[in-house]
Amino acid sequence: MGLEKESEFDADSNYLSDTSSFTSSSHSLSSSSSHQPILSTKPLSSTNRRSRRNLSPHRLIRLCCLALISTVVIFILSLVHAGISSNKRVEAGNIGRRPSPPPEPWRAFPFLTRYYGGLRSLTPIAENTPEYPLKDEPIASDKPSKLNRDVPASKPFEAYARHQSSDYLAEYPTVQKCFLDANSTVALPPLQYYSGRPAGFPNNLLGSYELLGLPEDICFDRFGRLGPYGYGYAEKYGGTGTGEYGDIMGSSNVWKIGSEINQVDFRSVNWDEVQRRCFNSNKVRFEPTDSFHERNSYSSESTRTSDNYDSTKANISSIPKKYLPRSAVVIRVWDDFNYGVEDILHLRAMISELSLGSAGEYDVHLLVQVKDESKYPIWADEESYQRHVNESVPEEFRGITTLWSVTQMLMLYQGIHDTFSRGPDLPIHGPYRGLQMAMQHFAHNHPEYEYFWHWEIDIRYTGHYYNLFSQVESWAQKQSRKGLWERNNRFYIPTTHGSWEDFKHLVRVQTEMSSSDPERLATSLLGLKANTKTEKPIWGPERPEHEEDWFEVENDPVPPKSYDKDQYEWGVGEPADLITFNPLFDPEETTWLLANDFTGFNTSTGSPPRRAAIITTSRMSKRLLASMHRETAFKKHHAFSEMWAPTVALHHGYKAVYVPHPTFVDRKWPVAYFSAVTNAGKGGATGGARTSVFGAREHNLMGLTWYYNAGFAPNLWRRWLGLKVNNDGGEQFELTADESKDGEGVGGMRGGEGRMCLPPMLLHPVKDVILPSEGPASKGTFPTSDPSA
């Protein structure tokens, strides 16, 4: 007991001061006096006094915990105070000074200027020194070496020469020429072109003229391109009353037939009747159909007619050895669209060059969305439907119009789970995310067509439409399926990649080795173990992982031999089920906002394989659209508009082809840098990685002539029309050289070369172009474009 008490005493004394220790010692001595004599008490040693001053472990822990808790509380209170103060500053509009993000590198590249040269500087392409792209050569100056005093003579463009060839006539009957009037007396004049290009005109950075068989040694001015359709002459003669400004020298050649001027009067043209008459004159060239849906029927599904399509009316002796497939060109628009003069010229050009010029191979349609269905109940009766057509569409195009609405798509494609990936205001049945639904339904109602071109109202082409469509379709048909999906996934840049054969070889190597995979490079730099698995080439259908997601696959194409044994034979001569004008990229792992906008698939072990192409413009086959339609209706599968058709083609093994059409850029990009930026995805492709140009890096494509938000395309088109853009160009620029200009940059160009002349090129988007019209109100008035376009 005595030892225990002594231990307790020693422990307690550790928490006492010197004074208290002395007091306690005296207390202990007195309390024990009955047991021990006073003289026998030993004095406290210095070691015991030091030990009493030391803290015990238990009390030390308690003090540490108290200090830690106090620190945490103070830190939390500081954060709360800082948050309240920050919110008050934000509410007051005081966000402080923050460094602005650095500008994109491409914005520092200088603008190219020789796009805006004129007819007086025309140079044969073999003698032309393009301003861009060049390798270690001096850049062409703004001022060409010499200007022609007179504009050279234009020539008629012949787009249908193959119709007269012996090979063609051996397979198909003679083409019957189509006219605008029922009496077959009013024919459209041909387009007019000029040989060569303006001096220093840049070369295309992407794609190839030679590869597709498109003419690159010619150019079109605005009169030669649009003059046949009412541009350049007064309304009293049946024209648009536009184009009578700026440089007009030699423009009358467009309408000359001998010594007479043939300016067509478009005031009474009905394009529906014109197309029907053209087809009826040439229907022996096409396979007879039992019936077709009346395109202006308000029900769009129940009213049928076999008028003029009865095969028994055809001359049996004149039935050809081979039938030609027919195609519908479906132009998407909406009911409150404002049809300007320039839009009307564009539509007339498409119908004339594709339908009339081809003698019925194409029909042009307008697919018009009704936005406000409560205000316009078009499905109530046929009268309401037709009334809204009359109110929404110019008279000459009403007969080729089909209306559709979101409610109609909801009725047709019920039960689809909507993920609302872009918010509640953009439903899956709407024109943004579900636009292909309207195309699927349209194709279902028009079995007379084998192919359907999905076109947009804001696309322009400076060349001849039939020449473009026929060459694109022919090239796509020649492509082998081996390595096709891998080539589709890349931009073709001739300056970097060389010939097409060189490009094919490069893609094969990249696919097998994945040597350019940025993810592998990143993991190597970080010292991590890289994934050495090579990219597997797509050969045949690339189905979803779960068999429950397969739908009607019995008739899908099957490779006739293995990938290794095929000698680039499979697919050659096979028409493409899908043709696009941008790469078919893999959205997986990219920063594209719509990459996961799909529904109806089993995602328990990952996303299904898919592909996408920015801009919905494409050609789709009847069987592709039928698969899309049935899979949406019965399987409840769907994906974003730009992803749905490529994904269905991928799953079913249909032939899909990205066509590398000639595309130009507005600035002097280093070509190698542009190639590295655009083909920055997985294995040197455009997609499959966060480094893809599609997504957060798509701003790099704004300077192209073809992209959904390209600013260069509308500006180039307006300048070509003789309008001012950002206070550059216009009438005086075409007519008079300003020697006070230094020739540096677009704004420093001297002008005086005449009106612009552009080689054939696709431009998108082009919106809200206002052409100055005849009359005192518009005299001397030239609209300018939006600088932020």
PDB file of N, CA and C in Angstrom, residues 170-252:
ATOM      1  N   ALA A 170     -24.166   2.866-124.856  1.00  0.00           N
ATOM      2  CA  ALA A 170     -24.235   1.420-125.026  1.00  0.00           C
ATOM      3  C   ALA A 170     -24.996   0.768-123.875  1.00  0.00           C
ATOM      4  N   GLU A 171     -25.048   1.436-122.716  1.00  0.00           N
ATOM      5  CA  GLU A 171     -25.728   0.881-121.556  1.00  0.00           C
ATOM      6  C   GLU A 171     -27.083   1.527-121.289  1.00  0.00           C
ATOM      7  N   TYR A 172     -27.212   2.799-121.633  1.00  0.00           N
ATOM      8  CA  TYR A 172     -28.420   3.537-121.284  1.00  0.00           C
ATOM      9  C   TYR A 172     -29.014   4.190-122.528  1.00  0.00           C
ATOM     10  N   PRO A 173     -30.314   4.444-122.517  1.00  0.00           N
ATOM     11  CA  PRO A 173     -30.946   5.099-123.678  1.00  0.00           C
ATOM     12  C   PRO A 173     -30.551   6.572-123.747  1.00  0.00           C
ATOM     13  N   THR A 174     -30.836   7.152-124.857  1.00  0.00           N
ATOM     14  CA  THR A 174     -30.486   8.549-125.089  1.00  0.00           C
ATOM     15  C   THR A 174     -31.222   9.459-124.113  1.00  0.00           C
ATOM     16  N   VAL A 175     -30.498  10.434-123.593  1.00  0.00           N
ATOM     17  CA  VAL A 175     -31.069  11.396-122.650  1.00  0.00           C
ATOM     18  C   VAL A 175     -31.940  12.397-123.410  1.00  0.00           C
ATOM     19  N   GLN A 176     -33.120  12.621-122.876  1.00  0.00           N
ATOM     20  CA  GLN A 176     -34.025  13.609-123.445  1.00  0.00           C
ATOM     21  C   GLN A 176     -33.847  14.925-122.688  1.00  0.00           C
ATOM     22  N   LYS A 177     -33.544  15.986-123.399  1.00  0.00           N
ATOM     23  CA  LYS A 177     -33.283  17.273-122.772  1.00  0.00           C
ATOM     24  C   LYS A 177     -34.523  17.806-122.068  1.00  0.00           C
ATOM     25  N   CYS A 178     -34.305  18.446-120.928  1.00  0.00           N
ATOM     26  CA  CYS A 178     -35.404  18.972-120.129  1.00  0.00           C
ATOM     27  C   CYS A 178     -35.479  20.491-120.256  1.00  0.00           C
ATOM     28  N   PHE A 179     -36.694  21.013-120.200  1.00  0.00           N
ATOM     29  CA  PHE A 179     -36.955  22.441-120.369  1.00  0.00           C
ATOM     30  C   PHE A 179     -37.755  22.968-119.179  1.00  0.00           C
ATOM     31  N   LEU A 180     -37.798  24.303-119.081  1.00  0.00           N
ATOM     32  CA  LEU A 180     -38.542  24.929-117.992  1.00  0.00           C
ATOM     33  C   LEU A 180     -40.039  24.972-118.255  1.00  0.00           C
ATOM     34  N   ASP A 181     -40.433  25.007-119.502  1.00  0.00           N
ATOM     35  CA  ASP A 181     -41.856  25.169-119.833  1.00  0.00           C
ATOM     36  C   ASP A 181     -42.426  23.896-120.422  1.00  0.00           C
ATOM     37  N   ALA A 182     -43.747  23.816-120.434  1.00  0.00           N
ATOM     38  CA  ALA A 182     -44.433  22.621-120.929  1.00  0.00           C
ATOM     39  C   ALA A 182     -44.288  22.461-122.438  1.00  0.00           C
ATOM     40  N   ASN A 183     -43.985  23.552-123.139  1.00  0.00           N
ATOM     41  CA  ASN A 183     -43.847  23.486-124.598  1.00  0.00           C
ATOM     42  C   ASN A 183     -42.427  23.139-125.035  1.00  0.00           C
ATOM     43  N   SER A 184     -41.560  22.909-124.080  1.00  0.00           N
ATOM     44  CA  SER A 184     -40.166  22.534-124.368  1.00  0.00           C
ATOM     45  C   SER A 184     -39.466  23.563-125.249  1.00  0.00           C
ATOM     46  N   THR A 185     -39.609  24.827-124.870  1.00  0.00           N
ATOM     47  CA  THR A 185     -38.960  25.900-125.639  1.00  0.00           C
ATOM     48  C   THR A 185     -37.963  26.711-124.808  1.00  0.00           C
ATOM     49  N   VAL A 186     -38.123  26.702-123.485  1.00  0.00           N
ATOM     50  CA  VAL A 186     -37.266  27.537-122.619  1.00  0.00           C
ATOM     51  C   VAL A 186     -36.207  26.655-121.967  1.00  0.00           C
ATOM     52  N   ALA A 187     -34.971  26.837-122.425  1.00  0.00           N
ATOM     53  CA  ALA A 187     -33.856  26.071-121.865  1.00  0.00           C
ATOM     54  C   ALA A 187     -32.952  27.006-121.059  1.00  0.00           C
ATOM     55  N   LEU A 188     -32.376  26.471-120.018  1.00  0.00           N
ATOM     56  CA  LEU A 188     -31.479  27.262-119.182  1.00  0.00           C
ATOM     57  C   LEU A 188     -30.108  27.366-119.841  1.00  0.00           C
ATOM     58  N   PRO A 189     -29.503  28.548-119.850  1.00  0.00           N
ATOM     59  CA  PRO A 189     -28.137  28.660-120.379  1.00  0.00           C
ATOM     60  C   PRO A 189     -27.144  27.956-119.464  1.00  0.00           C
ATOM     61  N   PRO A 190     -26.037  27.460-120.004  1.00  0.00           N
ATOM     62  CA  PRO A 190     -25.045  26.767-119.163  1.00  0.00           C
ATOM     63  C   PRO A 190     -24.241  27.749-118.316  1.00  0.00           C
ATOM     64  N   LEU A 191     -23.594  27.213-117.293  1.00  0.00           N
ATOM     65  CA  LEU A 191     -22.680  28.024-116.503  1.00  0.00           C
ATOM     66  C   LEU A 191     -21.495  28.437-117.370  1.00  0.00           C
ATOM     67  N   GLN A 192     -20.888  29.568-117.013  1.00  0.00           N
ATOM     68  CA  GLN A 192     -19.718  30.056-117.729  1.00  0.00           C
ATOM     69  C   GLN A 192     -18.523  30.071-116.777  1.00  0.00           C
ATOM     70  N   TYR A 193     -17.377  29.629-117.275  1.00  0.00           N
ATOM     71  CA  TYR A 193     -16.174  29.599-116.454  1.00  0.00           C
ATOM     72  C   TYR A 193     -15.033  30.311-117.161  1.00  0.00           C
ATOM     73  N   TYR A 194     -13.955  30.573-116.435  1.00  0.00           N
ATOM     74  CA  TYR A 194     -12.730  31.164-116.978  1.00  0.00           C
ATOM     75  C   TYR A 194     -11.584  30.187-116.759  1.00  0.00           C
ATOM     76  N   SER A 195     -10.674  30.150-117.703  1.00  0.00           N
ATOM     77  CA  SER A 195      -9.494  29.296-117.566  1.00  0.00           C
ATOM     78  C   SER A 195      -8.487  29.963-116.634  1.00  0.00           C
ATOM     79  N   GLY A 196      -7.855  29.143-115.795  1.00  0.00           N
ATOM     80  CA  GLY A 196      -6.847  29.655-114.881  1.00  0.00           C
ATOM     81  C   GLY A 196      -7.446  30.119-113.555  1.00  0.00           C
ATOM     82  N   ARG A 197      -6.600  30.813-112.786  1.00  0.00           N
ATOM     83  CA  ARG A 197      -6.989  31.372-111.490  1.00  0.00           C
ATOM     84  C   ARG A 197      -6.352  32.756-111.360  1.00  0.00           C
ATOM     85  N   PRO A 198      -6.895  33.607-110.481  1.00  0.00           N
ATOM     86  CA  PRO A 198      -6.200  34.873-110.223  1.00  0.00           C
ATOM     87  C   PRO A 198      -4.776  34.618-109.740  1.00  0.00           C
ATOM     88  N   ALA A 199      -3.854  35.462-110.154  1.00  0.00           N
ATOM     89  CA  ALA A 199      -2.433  35.266-109.838  1.00  0.00           C
ATOM     90  C   ALA A 199      -2.228  35.133-108.333  1.00  0.00           C
ATOM     91  N   GLY A 200      -1.437  34.126-107.956  1.00  0.00           N
ATOM     92  CA  GLY A 200      -1.118  33.915-106.550  1.00  0.00           C
ATOM     93  C   GLY A 200      -2.198  33.213-105.758  1.00  0.00           C
ATOM     94  N   PHE A 201      -3.278  32.791-106.394  1.00  0.00           N
ATOM     95  CA  PHE A 201      -4.382  32.165-105.658  1.00  0.00           C
ATOM     96  C   PHE A 201      -3.861  30.963-104.862  1.00  0.00           C
ATOM     97  N   PRO A 202      -4.165  30.876-103.562  1.00  0.00           N
ATOM     98  CA  PRO A 202      -3.636  29.774-102.743  1.00  0.00           C
ATOM     99  C   PRO A 202      -4.167  28.426-103.197  1.00  0.00           C
ATOM    100  N   ASN A 203      -3.395  27.405-102.915  1.00  0.00           N
ATOM    101  CA  ASN A 203      -3.850  26.034-103.127  1.00  0.00           C
ATOM    102  C   ASN A 203      -4.674  25.582-101.932  1.00  0.00           C
ATOM    103  N   ASN A 204      -5.485  24.571-102.167  1.00  0.00           N
ATOM    104  CA  ASN A 204      -6.257  23.984-101.069  1.00  0.00           C
ATOM    105  C   ASN A 204      -5.326  23.276-100.102  1.00  0.00           C
ATOM    106  N   LEU A 205      -5.617  23.390 -98.807  1.00  0.00           N
ATOM    107  CA  LEU A 205      -4.800  22.742 -97.791  1.00  0.00           C
ATOM    108  C   LEU A 205      -5.245  21.300 -97.570  1.00  0.00           C
ATOM    109  N   LEU A 206      -6.557  21.068 -97.597  1.00  0.00           N
ATOM    110  CA  LEU A 206      -7.116  19.733 -97.382  1.00  0.00           C
ATOM    111  C   LEU A 206      -7.708  19.203 -98.681  1.00  0.00           C
ATOM    112  N   GLY A 207      -7.722  17.885 -98.828  1.00  0.00           N
ATOM    113  CA  GLY A 207      -8.386  17.257 -99.955  1.00  0.00           C
ATOM    114  C   GLY A 207      -7.652  17.446-101.265  1.00  0.00           C
ATOM    115  N   SER A 208      -8.316  17.024-102.352  1.00  0.00           N
ATOM    116  CA  SER A 208      -7.639  17.028-103.649  1.00  0.00           C
ATOM    117  C   SER A 208      -8.649  17.135-104.788  1.00  0.00           C
ATOM    118  N   TYR A 209      -8.352  18.020-105.745  1.00  0.00           N
ATOM    119  CA  TYR A 209      -9.136  18.094-106.973  1.00  0.00           C
ATOM    120  C   TYR A 209      -8.839  16.885-107.854  1.00  0.00           C
ATOM    121  N   GLU A 210      -7.571  16.626-108.028  1.00  0.00           N
ATOM    122  CA  GLU A 210      -7.156  15.542-108.920  1.00  0.00           C
ATOM    123  C   GLU A 210      -7.709  14.199-108.463  1.00  0.00           C
ATOM    124  N   LEU A 211      -7.689  13.958-107.172  1.00  0.00           N
ATOM    125  CA  LEU A 211      -8.153  12.684-106.627  1.00  0.00           C
ATOM    126  C   LEU A 211      -9.615  12.435-106.971  1.00  0.00           C
ATOM    127  N   LEU A 212     -10.444  13.461-106.851  1.00  0.00           N
ATOM    128  CA  LEU A 212     -11.877  13.313-107.088  1.00  0.00           C
ATOM    129  C   LEU A 212     -12.267  13.569-108.537  1.00  0.00           C
ATOM    130  N   GLY A 213     -11.330  14.027-109.347  1.00  0.00           N
ATOM    131  CA  GLY A 213     -11.653  14.316-110.742  1.00  0.00           C
ATOM    132  C   GLY A 213     -12.399  15.612-110.922  1.00  0.00           C
ATOM    133  N   LEU A 214     -12.230  16.548-109.998  1.00  0.00           N
ATOM    134  CA  LEU A 214     -12.873  17.855-110.092  1.00  0.00           C
ATOM    135  C   LEU A 214     -11.950  18.828-110.811  1.00  0.00           C
ATOM    136  N   PRO A 215     -12.492  19.774-111.574  1.00  0.00           N
ATOM    137  CA  PRO A 215     -11.627  20.710-112.314  1.00  0.00           C
ATOM    138  C   PRO A 215     -10.986  21.731-111.378  1.00  0.00           C
ATOM    139  N   GLU A 216      -9.658  21.854-111.428  1.00  0.00           N
ATOM    140  CA  GLU A 216      -8.967  22.826-110.579  1.00  0.00           C
ATOM    141  C   GLU A 216      -8.290  23.923-111.392  1.00  0.00           C
ATOM    142  N   ASP A 217      -8.300  23.799-112.720  1.00  0.00           N
ATOM    143  CA  ASP A 217      -7.630  24.788-113.568  1.00  0.00           C
ATOM    144  C   ASP A 217      -8.606  25.807-114.130  1.00  0.00           C
ATOM    145  N   ILE A 218      -9.761  25.940-113.487  1.00  0.00           N
ATOM    146  CA  ILE A 218     -10.760  26.900-113.926  1.00  0.00           C
ATOM    147  C   ILE A 218     -11.283  27.655-112.703  1.00  0.00           C
ATOM    148  N   CYS A 219     -12.032  28.718-112.952  1.00  0.00           N
ATOM    149  CA  CYS A 219     -12.690  29.439-111.866  1.00  0.00           C
ATOM    150  C   CYS A 219     -13.996  30.036-112.372  1.00  0.00           C
ATOM    151  N   PHE A 220     -14.881  30.340-111.443  1.00  0.00           N
ATOM    152  CA  PHE A 220     -16.198  30.905-111.750  1.00  0.00           C
ATOM    153  C   PHE A 220     -16.330  32.277-111.103  1.00  0.00           C
ATOM    154  N   ASP A 221     -16.828  33.232-111.857  1.00  0.00           N
ATOM    155  CA  ASP A 221     -17.204  34.516-111.278  1.00  0.00           C
ATOM    156  C   ASP A 221     -18.687  34.467-110.937  1.00  0.00           C
ATOM    157  N   ARG A 222     -19.205  35.492-110.297  1.00  0.00           N
ATOM    158  CA  ARG A 222     -20.587  35.459-109.830  1.00  0.00           C
ATOM    159  C   ARG A 222     -21.604  35.455-110.969  1.00  0.00           C
ATOM    160  N   PHE A 223     -21.278  36.086-112.087  1.00  0.00           N
ATOM    161  CA  PHE A 223     -22.220  36.099-113.203  1.00  0.00           C
ATOM    162  C   PHE A 223     -22.244  34.746-113.903  1.00  0.00           C
ATOM    163  N   GLY A 224     -21.089  34.155-114.116  1.00  0.00           N
ATOM    164  CA  GLY A 224     -21.052  32.857-114.775  1.00  0.00           C
ATOM    165  C   GLY A 224     -21.696  31.770-113.945  1.00  0.00           C
ATOM    166  N   ARG A 225     -21.673  31.940-112.600  1.00  0.00           N
ATOM    167  CA  ARG A 225     -22.244  30.925-111.710  1.00  0.00           C
ATOM    168  C   ARG A 225     -23.733  31.124-111.472  1.00  0.00           C
ATOM    169  N   LEU A 226     -24.170  32.358-111.260  1.00  0.00           N
ATOM    170  CA  LEU A 226     -25.551  32.623-110.863  1.00  0.00           C
ATOM    171  C   LEU A 226     -26.375  33.313-111.952  1.00  0.00           C
ATOM    172  N   GLY A 227     -25.715  33.810-112.991  1.00  0.00           N
ATOM    173  CA  GLY A 227     -26.435  34.507-114.057  1.00  0.00           C
ATOM    174  C   GLY A 227     -27.531  33.693-114.718  1.00  0.00           C
ATOM    175  N   PRO A 228     -27.326  32.385-114.955  1.00  0.00           N
ATOM    176  CA  PRO A 228     -28.395  31.606-115.589  1.00  0.00           C
ATOM    177  C   PRO A 228     -29.684  31.533-114.775  1.00  0.00           C
ATOM    178  N   TYR A 229     -29.647  31.905-113.500  1.00  0.00           N
ATOM    179  CA  TYR A 229     -30.805  31.721-112.626  1.00  0.00           C
ATOM    180  C   TYR A 229     -31.452  33.040-112.187  1.00  0.00           C
ATOM    181  N   GLY A 230     -31.155  34.122-112.917  1.00  0.00           N
ATOM    182  CA  GLY A 230     -31.821  35.393-112.656  1.00  0.00           C
ATOM    183  C   GLY A 230     -30.947  36.452-112.046  1.00  0.00           C
ATOM    184  N   TYR A 231     -29.694  36.161-111.803  1.00  0.00           N
ATOM    185  CA  TYR A 231     -28.782  37.148-111.224  1.00  0.00           C
ATOM    186  C   TYR A 231     -28.221  38.020-112.339  1.00  0.00           C
ATOM    187  N   GLY A 232     -28.257  39.342-112.125  1.00  0.00           N
ATOM    188  CA  GLY A 232     -27.618  40.239-113.073  1.00  0.00           C
ATOM    189  C   GLY A 232     -28.555  40.926-114.028  1.00  0.00           C
ATOM    190  N   TYR A 233     -29.859  40.669-113.944  1.00  0.00           N
ATOM    191  CA  TYR A 233     -30.801  41.398-114.810  1.00  0.00           C
ATOM    192  C   TYR A 233     -32.091  41.702-114.050  1.00  0.00           C
ATOM    193  N   ALA A 234     -32.851  42.619-114.598  1.00  0.00           N
ATOM    194  CA  ALA A 234     -33.948  43.268-113.884  1.00  0.00           C
ATOM    195  C   ALA A 234     -35.143  42.341-113.668  1.00  0.00           C
ATOM    196  N   GLU A 235     -35.955  42.706-112.701  1.00  0.00           N
ATOM    197  CA  GLU A 235     -37.152  41.935-112.383  1.00  0.00           C
ATOM    198  C   GLU A 235     -38.154  41.968-113.531  1.00  0.00           C
ATOM    199  N   LYS A 236     -38.208  43.074-114.266  1.00  0.00           N
ATOM    200  CA  LYS A 236     -39.181  43.172-115.367  1.00  0.00           C
ATOM    201  C   LYS A 236     -38.882  42.181-116.488  1.00  0.00           C
ATOM    202  N   TYR A 237     -37.657  41.636-116.498  1.00  0.00           N
ATOM    203  CA  TYR A 237     -37.301  40.609-117.479  1.00  0.00           C
ATOM    204  C   TYR A 237     -37.334  39.209-116.868  1.00  0.00           C
ATOM    205  N   GLY A 238     -37.798  39.116-115.641  1.00  0.00           N
ATOM    206  CA  GLY A 238     -37.872  37.817-114.983  1.00  0.00           C
ATOM    207  C   GLY A 238     -36.682  37.497-114.122  1.00  0.00           C
ATOM    208  N   GLY A 239     -35.774  38.473-113.934  1.00  0.00           N
ATOM    209  CA  GLY A 239     -34.607  38.261-113.091  1.00  0.00           C
ATOM    210  C   GLY A 239     -34.869  38.666-111.647  1.00  0.00           C
ATOM    211  N   THR A 240     -33.810  38.748-110.870  1.00  0.00           N
ATOM    212  CA  THR A 240     -33.929  39.102-109.454  1.00  0.00           C
ATOM    213  C   THR A 240     -33.701  40.582-109.196  1.00  0.00           C
ATOM    214  N   GLY A 241     -33.229  41.316-110.194  1.00  0.00           N
ATOM    215  CA  GLY A 241     -32.944  42.728-109.988  1.00  0.00           C
ATOM    216  C   GLY A 241     -31.713  42.956-109.137  1.00  0.00           C
ATOM    217  N   THR A 242     -30.841  41.975-109.075  1.00  0.00           N
ATOM    218  CA  THR A 242     -29.607  42.095-108.287  1.00  0.00           C
ATOM    219  C   THR A 242     -28.407  41.877-109.197  1.00  0.00           C
ATOM    220  N   GLY A 243     -27.251  42.302-108.716  1.00  0.00           N
ATOM    221  CA  GLY A 243     -26.013  42.051-109.434  1.00  0.00           C
ATOM    222  C   GLY A 243     -25.621  43.128-110.411  1.00  0.00           C
ATOM    223  N   GLU A 244     -26.392  44.192-110.512  1.00  0.00           N
ATOM    224  CA  GLU A 244     -26.084  45.251-111.468  1.00  0.00           C
ATOM    225  C   GLU A 244     -25.220  46.318-110.802  1.00  0.00           C
ATOM    226  N   TYR A 245     -24.063  45.901-110.318  1.00  0.00           N
ATOM    227  CA  TYR A 245     -23.138  46.795-109.639  1.00  0.00           C
ATOM    228  C   TYR A 245     -21.739  46.227-109.782  1.00  0.00           C
ATOM    229  N   GLY A 246     -20.749  47.044-109.447  1.00  0.00           N
ATOM    230  CA  GLY A 246     -19.373  46.576-109.482  1.00  0.00           C
ATOM    231  C   GLY A 246     -18.888  46.299-110.892  1.00  0.00           C
ATOM    232  N   ASP A 247     -17.935  45.424-111.012  1.00  0.00           N
ATOM    233  CA  ASP A 247     -17.346  45.064-112.295  1.00  0.00           C
ATOM    234  C   ASP A 247     -18.294  44.141-113.050  1.00  0.00           C
ATOM    235  N   ILE A 248     -18.829  44.610-114.170  1.00  0.00           N
ATOM    236  CA  ILE A 248     -19.772  43.809-114.954  1.00  0.00           C
ATOM    237  C   ILE A 248     -19.245  43.527-116.363  1.00  0.00           C
ATOM    238  N   MET A 249     -17.993  43.870-116.601  1.00  0.00           N
ATOM    239  CA  MET A 249     -17.427  43.680-117.935  1.00  0.00           C
ATOM    240  C   MET A 249     -17.472  42.195-118.337  1.00  0.00           C
ATOM    241  N   GLY A 250     -18.028  41.907-119.490  1.00  0.00           N
ATOM    242  CA  GLY A 250     -18.094  40.549-120.016  1.00  0.00           C
ATOM    243  C   GLY A 250     -19.190  39.695-119.421  1.00  0.00           C
ATOM    244  N   SER A 251     -20.013  40.257-118.512  1.00  0.00           N
ATOM    245  CA  SER A 251     -21.040  39.449-117.860  1.00  0.00           C
ATOM    246  C   SER A 251     -22.142  39.016-118.804  1.00  0.00           C
ATOM    247  N   SER A 252     -22.365  39.764-119.883  1.00  0.00           N
ATOM    248  CA  SER A 252     -23.465  39.439-120.792  1.00  0.00           C
ATOM    249  C   SER A 252     -23.219  38.144-121.560  1.00  0.00           C
TER     250      SER A 252
END
